[in-house]
Amino acid sequence: MADYKAVVIGGGPAGLAAALAAADKGAGTLIIERENRLGGILKQCIHDGFGVIRFGEKLSGCEYAQRFIDKVKAHPGIEVRLLTFVIDIKKSDIFTITATSSRGIETITAENLIFANGCRERTARQVNIHGTRPAGVMTAGVAQNYVNLQGVLPGKRCVILGSGDIGLIMARRLTLEGARVLGVYEAKSTPSGLTRNIVQCLHDFDIPLHLSKTVKRVFGHGRLEAVEVCSVNDKMEYIDGTEEIIPCDTLIVSVGLIPENELAESLNIPLDPRTRGPFVDQNMMTLEDGVYSVGNCLHVHDLVDYVSETAETAGRAAAGSKAPRELLDIEQEGFLYLVPQKLDLDSLAPETVFYFRTAMPREAATLDVTVDGEVVFSKKYQNLKPPEMERVEVPLSPKKGQTVKFFLSGREVK
Amino acid sequence: MPDIKKIQKILKKNGFGNITVSEMLGGVRLTGELSSYEDILECGRLAVDKKNSRGVINDIKLTGFTPKPMRVPPVNDLAYDGRRPDVLIVGGGIVGSAIARELSKYDISVMLCEKEYDLAVAQSSRNDGMIHAGIDLKPNSIKVKYNMRGNKLYNTLSKELDVPISKVGQYVLFTSPWQKLVYPFVVARARKNDIPIRYVKQKELDAKVPGLKFRHGGMFFAGAGIVCPYLMTVALAECAVKNGAEVCLNTAVLDIEREGDRIVSVTTNRGRIYPKVVVNAAGIFSDVIAEKAGDRHFTIHPRKGVEAILDKKAAGITDSVLGRFALKTSTGKQHTKGGGIVRTIDGNILVGPNAIETPEREDDSTTCESLNEVLHKQQGLTSELKRSDIITYFAGTRAATYEEEFIVEKSPYVKNFVQAAGIQSPGITAAPAIAEDITAFCVQILSEGRKVEPKKNFDPYRKGITRVKELPPEERDALIKKNPDYGIIICRCEEVSKGEILDAIRAPIPATTIDAIKRRVRAGMGRCQGGFCSPIITRLIAEECGKSLLEVCKKGPGSELNVAYTKEVDYGGL
Amino acid sequence: MRLVCIVCPNSCLLEVEKTDAGVKVTGNKCKRGITFAIEEVTAPKRSLTTTVRTVFENFPVAPVRTNGEIPKEKIPAVMAYLKTVVADKRYKAGDVICGNVLDTGVDIIITIDMDQEG
């Protein structure tokens, strides 16, 4: 007998929703959170736009998290351990988790595990930025923590690398607090963030966006003194002679998020190189029976609403009784990625929810789903962009041995 | 005495007739102007005469180039003004710190001044942490002497100072079939230096190292090991402090005043100090300090190297040290360090370094080209080395002299000046041994004035910060029960607890900056590079040191992490 | 003219045409897009999210937002005003800390329960 039916690792939006769904189904549930508060990264996401789909409201990240936190705290079926860090997981017929906290080293057993431990930011050095190592070079998340949680401003004159949503949001945030944002640089030829953020974070404050340009080097010993920006071609190679030195004291890098799966890897759970998260079935169960993956450690989402949705799917499944699975691979073409990548034929609902990103910007696109070559589902899209994740419900009931294929087509937008 | 005419002739023959050669302090001084830095280096190399000359003093100007002045911390006070230590050590790298500890075995007062915000900021942290077996060193050289002695001392030091070392050995691979033929000569040389060596068949290598590209066997040197070089530096200095020495950070030597053949005072940015003996352990600036003291008989020509650090996930590449066999040319024109792949004591893979001559002493910037060079070269060794595993990279400059030799001496010209200069690879290994001789020199000089006795209560031990992660669960649990802070993880990538970070801040030499804490306990050294923990550590430093968040620095003064409180400023954003 | 709707993350591309009959909007996936477009070309409005200072050491700033939209041009004035606002008690998410800010008819509300560790 395990201590808990479900142990959720991570108390951010994914973990909170998964725990609630599991506990609602009667599962004894534990949330293990490494920080001193629930909410995960939403604690520092004070901007709004969260919950439009789920609540029909534009909440701030903190508020969105608060709604779940309130429910978790009130739920008799959920225990929470804060400032508790998982150091080891062993698998037998149940899972044995070893965790450290101010109480000491504890072992906790679980029937099911739900990984909800989020992602980390790619750093300046991981995008090949060279030069010195001064203060003033930081990821957007670090800047956000300083400004929104600690109430300090990390710089006066800022350059932002990366047009992902966090970079754009931070451009506005720093501007509102008095810093001067000199420009946002994006190595790709199209912005990475949502268009609405380009408008309300950059255009509203006259912050220039420079596409196909990147930061190559940084200067300064104590504090950052300048950055060298440079144009790049579509192969991301520097174009000689386009270098330009921009004096500034802060470089904020927002160059992508990497799902954190070190714990999953320690259990030898296979990861999808496209998502950098585990392969999962429609219940968000990984290829290891009883282990689920949700939220940004499964794949990096752009909307928290979908994080909650998938987490609930996993939570509900983890509350159910264990049954052998009949897994079917889904073939895919034209996607950056598609989740889930597998179907458990033994637990199929009439409709299965899929999340995907297109491999490239497309117009007049079509999603076709075929079973043994026959189109069983088709959907048209006016516009598809890689930064914007799509959600689609597909009625699917293939049989064992059949071939299921997702195919995305449409005019590529240059 | 150097044969000036002969050297003049050699230079002329090589097309440098416009260079003036003269004798200075028993060395060979070169003056003039050249437009190529490579030519200046070449002149320096040509002027080497180890037998007759104390060294090459290469004062040839590079046309149109003015080197950047030494970085001096933006601190100006009189904290150490009027102090009269028996010995003042200039430089807080591993050499200076080892000397401080060795000196603290005597009943004398010892001060160490370091211009940076922490110890081991330059060469002593910017290296691969190898305890060298000594194989590529010339028999009878000063380097090999100190290397072999130092290598032995490490076994005791590791225990006394609670700094782990691991004698993992070093594999040197043959890159072509004919290299095998040289093996007997290598053995003969190794025997001379008392270095254990054995031949390794390809089969053994393949079992040890996956994806090896060279297929011709190699050699194994069991004497090689690894250590965390900055942890060892800090440990040496902390032990010295425990025994009464004083470490003065952010303290730069600006001038040295002499009367006749003796130093009377040393001017720093934090006041004038009146030491009885001055020790030059100034690394990359050791010739600058020598000049100020009045005995510059050598030249440091900085040689930069770049290293890449890989994610611990890549640790499977090797569990020891991998390098390739290279025969050095006798002219030694291109002094290239072969570089290699090292698994550090902490389980990261280090790749590099390369060797690039630069006129700037403090150029620790990296370039894309340089990183690529390092990576491509070592990718030639094993197919397991992947760019995507790189988590960060760094560069440093080595304190090379034209003689490519250490200077460990009591100055014949300045009676109370002792030098440990030109220390580069294998300086980490050699430092403890160098410290023994330097200390003997200091004691000798001080004994002229009074009797110098060993300190009766010298304590050779120093306890390091417990790496909680590495304790067995029961011990870890017990420790947390005693101090709950050891249970709270702040740096998730390296699994560093709050207790360890507080230990670093409260250490005998307090680590009160983000980077100093990183070097003590590895917080921020993992794959997220401080993305999650740096704001928390910023706050811990502020709380613990009674500072405001705005005063917390990444490195030394001038590297503050935040510029203002929100809602209080307007830099023109809105 | 072309506008990107910023009401929700869908970011609809709107075609806005001023005619004698008023403003004609196409490209919107929902009716909120029409309201947005009309406002955007006549009197653009934004919601504002920021923080206010608190008196609590372990919770130095608290997140706040407008509970409706304010005229875009008033953002600097509201930000300046909020510099003077200090949260001196442990507010709950949704509590109004500053009613009818600068006569905009919109309140500033706290967006987190402040009874937690900072």
Coordinates of C-alpha atoms in Angstrom, one line a residue, chain B residues 54-473:
Chain B
R54 CA 68.1 35.9 -15.7
G55 CA 65.4 36.4 -18.2
V56 CA 64.1 38.4 -21.1
I57 CA 62.8 41.8 -20.4
N58 CA 60.8 42.5 -23.5
D59 CA 60.0 46.2 -23.7
I60 CA 59.4 46.3 -27.4
K61 CA 56.5 48.6 -28.1
L62 CA 53.6 47.5 -30.3
T63 CA 52.9 50.3 -32.7
G64 CA 49.7 52.1 -31.9
F65 CA 48.9 49.9 -28.9
T66 CA 48.5 51.0 -25.4
P67 CA 47.7 48.1 -23.0
K68 CA 44.7 48.7 -20.7
P69 CA 45.8 49.7 -17.2
M70 CA 45.4 47.1 -14.5
R71 CA 41.9 47.0 -13.2
V72 CA 41.8 48.5 -9.7
P73 CA 38.8 48.0 -7.5
P74 CA 36.7 51.2 -7.1
V75 CA 37.5 51.2 -3.4
N76 CA 39.6 53.9 -1.7
D77 CA 39.9 53.9 2.0
L78 CA 42.6 53.6 4.6
A79 CA 41.6 50.2 5.9
Y80 CA 45.1 48.9 6.1
D81 CA 47.0 52.1 6.4
G82 CA 50.1 52.0 8.6
R83 CA 50.0 48.3 9.1
R84 CA 53.4 46.6 9.6
P85 CA 53.2 42.9 8.8
D86 CA 56.3 40.8 8.8
V87 CA 55.3 39.5 5.3
L88 CA 53.0 41.0 2.7
I89 CA 52.0 38.6 0.0
V90 CA 50.9 40.3 -3.3
G91 CA 48.3 38.1 -5.0
G92 CA 45.5 35.8 -3.8
G93 CA 45.7 33.0 -6.3
I94 CA 46.7 29.5 -5.3
V95 CA 50.3 30.4 -5.0
G96 CA 49.8 33.4 -2.7
S97 CA 47.3 31.4 -0.6
A98 CA 49.6 28.4 -0.3
I99 CA 52.4 30.8 0.8
A100 CA 50.1 32.4 3.3
R101 CA 49.3 29.1 4.9
E102 CA 52.9 28.0 4.9
L103 CA 54.1 31.3 6.5
S104 CA 51.4 31.0 9.1
K105 CA 53.3 28.0 10.5
Y106 CA 55.7 30.6 12.0
D107 CA 55.3 33.2 14.7
I108 CA 55.2 36.0 12.2
S109 CA 52.4 38.3 11.0
V110 CA 51.2 37.7 7.5
M111 CA 49.1 39.8 5.2
L112 CA 47.9 38.8 1.8
C113 CA 46.5 41.4 -0.5
E114 CA 44.4 40.6 -3.5
K115 CA 43.0 43.2 -5.9
E116 CA 40.0 41.2 -6.8
Y117 CA 36.8 40.7 -4.7
D118 CA 37.7 37.1 -4.0
L119 CA 40.6 34.7 -4.0
A120 CA 41.3 32.6 -7.1
V121 CA 39.6 34.9 -9.5
A122 CA 42.2 34.8 -12.3
Q123 CA 44.3 31.9 -13.4
S124 CA 43.6 29.9 -10.2
S125 CA 39.9 29.5 -11.2
R126 CA 40.4 29.6 -14.9
N127 CA 42.0 26.2 -15.4
D128 CA 41.1 22.6 -15.6
G129 CA 42.0 21.6 -12.0
M130 CA 44.5 19.0 -13.0
I131 CA 47.0 17.7 -10.6
H132 CA 49.7 17.0 -13.2
A133 CA 51.6 13.8 -13.4
G134 CA 54.5 15.9 -14.8
I135 CA 55.0 14.0 -18.0
D136 CA 55.2 16.9 -20.5
L137 CA 57.7 18.8 -18.3
K138 CA 61.4 18.9 -19.1
P139 CA 63.6 16.8 -16.7
N140 CA 65.6 19.0 -14.4
S141 CA 63.4 22.0 -14.9
I142 CA 62.1 24.2 -12.1
K143 CA 58.6 23.3 -13.2
V144 CA 59.1 19.6 -12.9
K145 CA 60.8 19.9 -9.5
Y146 CA 57.9 21.8 -8.0
N147 CA 55.3 19.8 -9.9
M148 CA 56.6 16.4 -8.5
R149 CA 56.9 17.7 -5.0
G150 CA 53.5 19.5 -5.2
N151 CA 51.8 16.4 -6.6
K152 CA 52.9 14.4 -3.5
L153 CA 51.9 17.2 -1.1
Y154 CA 48.4 17.2 -2.4
N155 CA 47.6 13.9 -0.7
T156 CA 48.1 15.4 2.7
L157 CA 46.7 18.8 1.8
S158 CA 43.5 17.2 0.7
K159 CA 43.0 15.6 4.1
E160 CA 44.1 18.5 6.1
L161 CA 42.1 21.1 4.2
D162 CA 39.0 18.9 3.6
V163 CA 39.2 19.5 -0.2
P164 CA 38.6 16.4 -2.2
I165 CA 41.1 15.2 -4.8
S166 CA 40.9 12.2 -7.0
K167 CA 43.9 10.6 -8.5
V168 CA 42.0 9.5 -11.6
G169 CA 45.0 9.3 -13.8
Q170 CA 45.5 10.6 -17.3
Y171 CA 45.2 8.8 -20.6
V172 CA 47.4 10.1 -23.4
L173 CA 46.3 8.8 -26.8
F174 CA 48.6 8.1 -29.7
T175 CA 47.2 9.8 -32.8
S176 CA 49.1 7.8 -35.3
P177 CA 50.7 4.3 -35.4
W178 CA 54.3 5.6 -35.5
Q179 CA 53.8 7.4 -32.2
K180 CA 53.9 4.1 -30.5
L181 CA 57.6 3.9 -31.5
V182 CA 58.3 6.8 -29.2
Y183 CA 57.0 5.0 -26.2
P184 CA 60.4 3.8 -24.9
F185 CA 61.7 7.3 -24.9
V186 CA 58.7 8.5 -23.0
V187 CA 59.2 5.8 -20.5
A188 CA 62.9 6.7 -20.1
R189 CA 61.9 10.4 -19.4
A190 CA 59.2 9.4 -17.1
R191 CA 61.6 7.3 -15.0
K192 CA 63.9 10.3 -14.7
N193 CA 61.1 12.2 -13.1
D194 CA 59.9 9.2 -11.1
I195 CA 56.5 9.3 -13.0
P196 CA 54.5 6.0 -13.1
I197 CA 53.6 5.2 -16.7
R198 CA 52.1 2.3 -18.5
Y199 CA 51.1 1.4 -22.0
V200 CA 47.4 1.1 -22.7
K201 CA 46.0 -1.1 -25.4
Q202 CA 43.2 0.2 -27.5
K203 CA 40.9 -2.4 -26.1
E204 CA 41.3 -1.0 -22.6
L205 CA 40.8 2.5 -23.9
D206 CA 37.6 1.5 -25.7
A207 CA 36.2 0.0 -22.5
K208 CA 37.1 3.2 -20.7
V209 CA 36.2 5.9 -23.2
P210 CA 33.2 5.5 -25.6
G211 CA 33.5 6.8 -29.1
L212 CA 37.2 7.2 -29.3
K213 CA 38.4 8.3 -32.7
F214 CA 42.1 7.5 -32.4
R215 CA 42.7 3.8 -32.7
H216 CA 46.4 3.4 -31.8
G217 CA 46.5 2.8 -28.1
G218 CA 48.0 5.2 -25.6
M219 CA 49.6 5.7 -22.3
F220 CA 48.3 5.9 -18.7
F221 CA 49.7 8.1 -16.0
A222 CA 48.4 7.1 -12.7
G223 CA 49.9 10.1 -10.9
A224 CA 47.6 12.5 -12.5
G225 CA 44.6 13.7 -10.5
I226 CA 41.9 16.4 -10.3
V227 CA 41.0 19.0 -7.7
C228 CA 38.7 21.9 -7.6
P229 CA 41.4 24.6 -7.9
Y230 CA 39.5 27.5 -6.5
L231 CA 38.2 25.5 -3.6
M232 CA 41.8 24.5 -2.8
T233 CA 42.9 28.2 -3.0
V234 CA 40.1 29.2 -0.6
A235 CA 40.9 26.3 1.7
L236 CA 44.6 27.3 1.8
A237 CA 43.8 30.9 2.6
E238 CA 41.1 30.0 5.2
C239 CA 43.6 27.8 6.9
A240 CA 46.1 30.7 6.9
V241 CA 43.5 33.0 8.3
K242 CA 42.6 30.5 11.0
N243 CA 46.3 30.6 12.0
G244 CA 46.5 34.3 12.2
A245 CA 47.1 35.5 8.6
E246 CA 45.0 38.3 7.3
V247 CA 43.5 38.3 3.8
C248 CA 42.8 41.8 2.3
L249 CA 40.4 41.6 -0.7
N250 CA 39.8 44.5 -3.1
T251 CA 43.3 45.6 -2.2
A252 CA 45.6 46.5 -5.2
V253 CA 49.2 47.3 -5.0
L254 CA 49.7 50.7 -6.7
D255 CA 53.3 51.4 -5.8
I256 CA 56.2 50.0 -3.9
E257 CA 58.6 52.4 -2.2
R258 CA 62.3 51.5 -1.7
E259 CA 65.2 52.9 0.2
G260 CA 68.4 51.6 -1.2
D261 CA 68.1 47.9 -1.7
R262 CA 65.2 47.4 0.6
I263 CA 61.4 47.9 0.2
V264 CA 60.1 50.2 2.9
S265 CA 56.4 50.4 2.1
V266 CA 53.7 49.3 -0.3
T267 CA 51.0 51.7 -1.4
T268 CA 47.6 50.2 -2.0
N269 CA 44.2 51.7 -2.7
R270 CA 43.4 51.0 0.9
G271 CA 46.4 52.6 2.6
R272 CA 50.2 52.3 2.8
I273 CA 51.5 49.1 4.4
Y274 CA 55.1 48.7 5.8
P275 CA 56.1 45.1 5.5
K276 CA 59.4 43.6 6.4
V277 CA 59.3 41.2 3.4
V278 CA 57.2 41.4 0.2
V279 CA 56.3 38.3 -1.7
N280 CA 55.4 38.6 -5.3
A281 CA 52.7 36.1 -6.2
A282 CA 50.9 38.4 -8.5
G283 CA 50.4 35.9 -11.4
I284 CA 49.6 37.7 -14.6
F285 CA 50.9 41.0 -13.1
S286 CA 54.0 39.4 -11.5
D287 CA 56.4 41.4 -13.8
V288 CA 54.5 44.6 -13.0
I289 CA 55.0 44.0 -9.3
A290 CA 58.6 43.0 -9.9
E291 CA 59.1 46.3 -11.7
K292 CA 57.6 48.3 -8.9
A293 CA 59.8 46.4 -6.4
G294 CA 62.9 47.0 -8.5
D295 CA 63.7 43.6 -9.8
R296 CA 62.0 43.0 -13.1
H297 CA 64.2 40.5 -14.9
F298 CA 61.5 38.7 -16.9
T299 CA 58.4 39.4 -18.9
I300 CA 54.9 38.0 -18.7
H301 CA 53.3 37.6 -22.1
P302 CA 49.7 36.6 -21.4
R303 CA 48.5 33.5 -23.1
K304 CA 44.8 33.1 -23.2
G305 CA 42.9 29.9 -23.0
V306 CA 39.2 29.0 -23.4
E307 CA 37.4 26.1 -21.8
A308 CA 33.9 24.9 -22.2
I309 CA 31.9 23.3 -19.4
L310 CA 29.5 20.5 -20.2
D311 CA 26.3 19.4 -18.5
K312 CA 26.8 16.6 -16.0
K313 CA 24.7 14.5 -18.3
A314 CA 27.7 14.3 -20.5
A315 CA 29.9 12.9 -17.7
G316 CA 30.0 9.5 -19.4
I317 CA 32.6 10.9 -21.9
T318 CA 35.4 10.1 -19.5
D319 CA 35.9 9.5 -15.8
S320 CA 39.5 10.8 -15.9
V321 CA 41.6 13.0 -18.1
L322 CA 42.0 12.5 -21.8
G323 CA 44.7 14.1 -24.0
R324 CA 46.6 13.3 -27.1
F325 CA 50.3 12.7 -27.5
A326 CA 52.2 15.5 -29.2
L327 CA 55.9 15.8 -29.7
K328 CA 57.1 19.3 -29.0
T329 CA 59.3 20.9 -31.5
S330 CA 62.7 21.8 -30.2
T331 CA 62.4 25.5 -31.3
G332 CA 59.2 25.8 -29.4
K333 CA 58.0 28.5 -31.6
Q334 CA 54.3 27.7 -31.3
H335 CA 53.8 27.0 -27.7
T336 CA 50.5 25.3 -27.9
K337 CA 48.9 23.7 -25.0
G338 CA 47.3 20.5 -26.3
G339 CA 44.3 20.7 -24.2
G340 CA 42.0 17.8 -23.6
I341 CA 39.0 16.5 -21.9
V342 CA 38.8 16.5 -18.1
R343 CA 36.1 15.2 -15.9
T344 CA 36.2 17.6 -12.9
I345 CA 36.0 16.6 -9.4
D346 CA 32.4 17.7 -9.5
G347 CA 31.5 15.6 -12.4
N348 CA 31.3 18.1 -15.2
I349 CA 33.3 17.6 -18.4
L350 CA 35.7 20.4 -19.2
V351 CA 36.9 20.8 -22.8
G352 CA 40.0 22.8 -23.7
P353 CA 41.9 24.9 -23.3
N354 CA 43.6 26.4 -26.4
A355 CA 46.4 28.9 -26.3
I356 CA 46.4 32.3 -27.8
E357 CA 48.9 35.0 -27.2
T358 CA 47.4 38.3 -26.3
P359 CA 48.9 41.7 -25.3
E360 CA 46.0 42.2 -22.8
R361 CA 46.6 40.7 -19.3
E362 CA 43.1 40.8 -18.1
D363 CA 41.3 39.7 -21.3
D364 CA 39.0 37.0 -20.1
S365 CA 36.4 37.4 -22.8
T366 CA 35.5 34.5 -25.0
T367 CA 34.9 34.5 -28.8
C368 CA 32.8 32.3 -30.9
E369 CA 35.9 31.3 -33.0
S370 CA 37.9 30.3 -30.0
L371 CA 35.2 28.2 -28.5
N372 CA 34.7 26.5 -31.9
E373 CA 38.4 25.8 -32.1
V374 CA 38.5 24.2 -28.7
L375 CA 35.4 22.2 -29.4
H376 CA 36.4 21.0 -32.9
K377 CA 39.8 20.0 -31.7
Q378 CA 38.5 17.8 -28.9
Q379 CA 35.7 16.4 -31.0
G380 CA 38.5 14.9 -32.9
L381 CA 39.1 12.8 -29.8
T382 CA 35.7 11.4 -29.2
S383 CA 32.5 11.3 -31.1
E384 CA 30.6 11.7 -27.7
L385 CA 31.4 15.4 -27.4
K386 CA 28.3 17.4 -28.3
R387 CA 27.9 21.1 -28.6
S388 CA 24.4 20.9 -27.2
D389 CA 25.9 19.7 -23.9
I390 CA 27.8 22.9 -23.3
I391 CA 26.3 24.9 -20.4
T392 CA 28.9 27.7 -20.3
Y393 CA 32.4 28.6 -21.2
F394 CA 35.2 30.8 -19.8
A395 CA 38.6 32.2 -20.6
G396 CA 41.7 33.2 -18.7
T397 CA 45.2 34.3 -19.3
R398 CA 48.3 32.4 -18.2
A399 CA 51.3 34.1 -16.8
A400 CA 53.9 32.8 -19.3
T401 CA 57.5 34.0 -19.3
Y402 CA 59.7 33.7 -22.4
E403 CA 61.7 31.1 -20.6
E404 CA 58.4 29.2 -20.0
E405 CA 59.8 28.6 -16.6
F406 CA 58.8 29.3 -13.0
I407 CA 60.7 32.0 -11.1
V408 CA 61.0 31.0 -7.4
E409 CA 63.7 33.2 -5.8
K410 CA 64.9 35.6 -3.3
S411 CA 65.8 38.7 -5.2
P412 CA 69.6 39.4 -5.3
Y413 CA 68.9 43.1 -5.9
V414 CA 66.1 43.9 -3.4
K415 CA 67.0 42.4 -0.1
N416 CA 63.5 41.9 1.3
F417 CA 61.7 40.9 -1.9
V418 CA 60.8 37.3 -2.8
Q419 CA 59.2 36.2 -6.0
A420 CA 57.0 33.4 -7.1
A421 CA 56.5 34.6 -10.6
G422 CA 55.6 33.4 -14.1
I423 CA 53.6 30.6 -12.5
Q424 CA 51.3 29.0 -15.1
S425 CA 50.5 25.4 -15.8
P426 CA 51.3 23.3 -13.7
G427 CA 50.9 26.0 -11.1
I428 CA 48.0 24.4 -9.3
T429 CA 50.1 21.3 -8.7
A430 CA 53.2 23.1 -7.9
A431 CA 51.8 25.8 -5.6
P432 CA 52.2 23.9 -2.3
A433 CA 55.8 23.1 -3.1
I434 CA 56.6 26.6 -4.3
A435 CA 55.1 27.8 -1.0
E436 CA 57.6 25.8 1.0
D437 CA 60.6 27.4 -0.7
I438 CA 59.2 30.9 -0.7
T439 CA 58.5 30.5 3.0
A440 CA 62.1 29.4 3.7
F441 CA 63.3 32.5 1.9
C442 CA 61.0 34.7 4.0
V443 CA 62.1 33.1 7.2
Q444 CA 65.7 33.5 6.2
I445 CA 65.2 37.3 5.6
L446 CA 63.3 37.8 8.8
S447 CA 65.8 35.9 10.8
E448 CA 68.3 38.6 10.0
G449 CA 66.4 40.8 12.4
R450 CA 65.1 38.4 15.0
K451 CA 64.6 34.8 15.8
V452 CA 61.8 33.2 13.8
E453 CA 60.2 30.2 15.5
P454 CA 57.6 27.8 14.3
K455 CA 54.1 28.5 15.7
K456 CA 53.4 26.1 18.5
N457 CA 49.7 26.0 18.0
F458 CA 49.7 25.9 14.2
D459 CA 46.5 24.0 13.1
P460 CA 47.0 22.4 9.7
Y461 CA 43.3 21.5 9.5
R462 CA 40.5 23.4 8.1
K463 CA 36.9 22.1 7.7
G464 CA 35.2 22.7 4.4
I465 CA 31.6 23.4 3.9
T466 CA 29.7 20.1 4.0
R467 CA 28.4 19.1 0.6
V468 CA 25.0 18.0 1.9
K469 CA 24.1 16.3 -1.4
E470 CA 27.0 13.9 -1.1
L471 CA 26.2 12.6 2.4
P472 CA 24.5 9.2 2.9
P473 CA 20.8 9.7 3.6

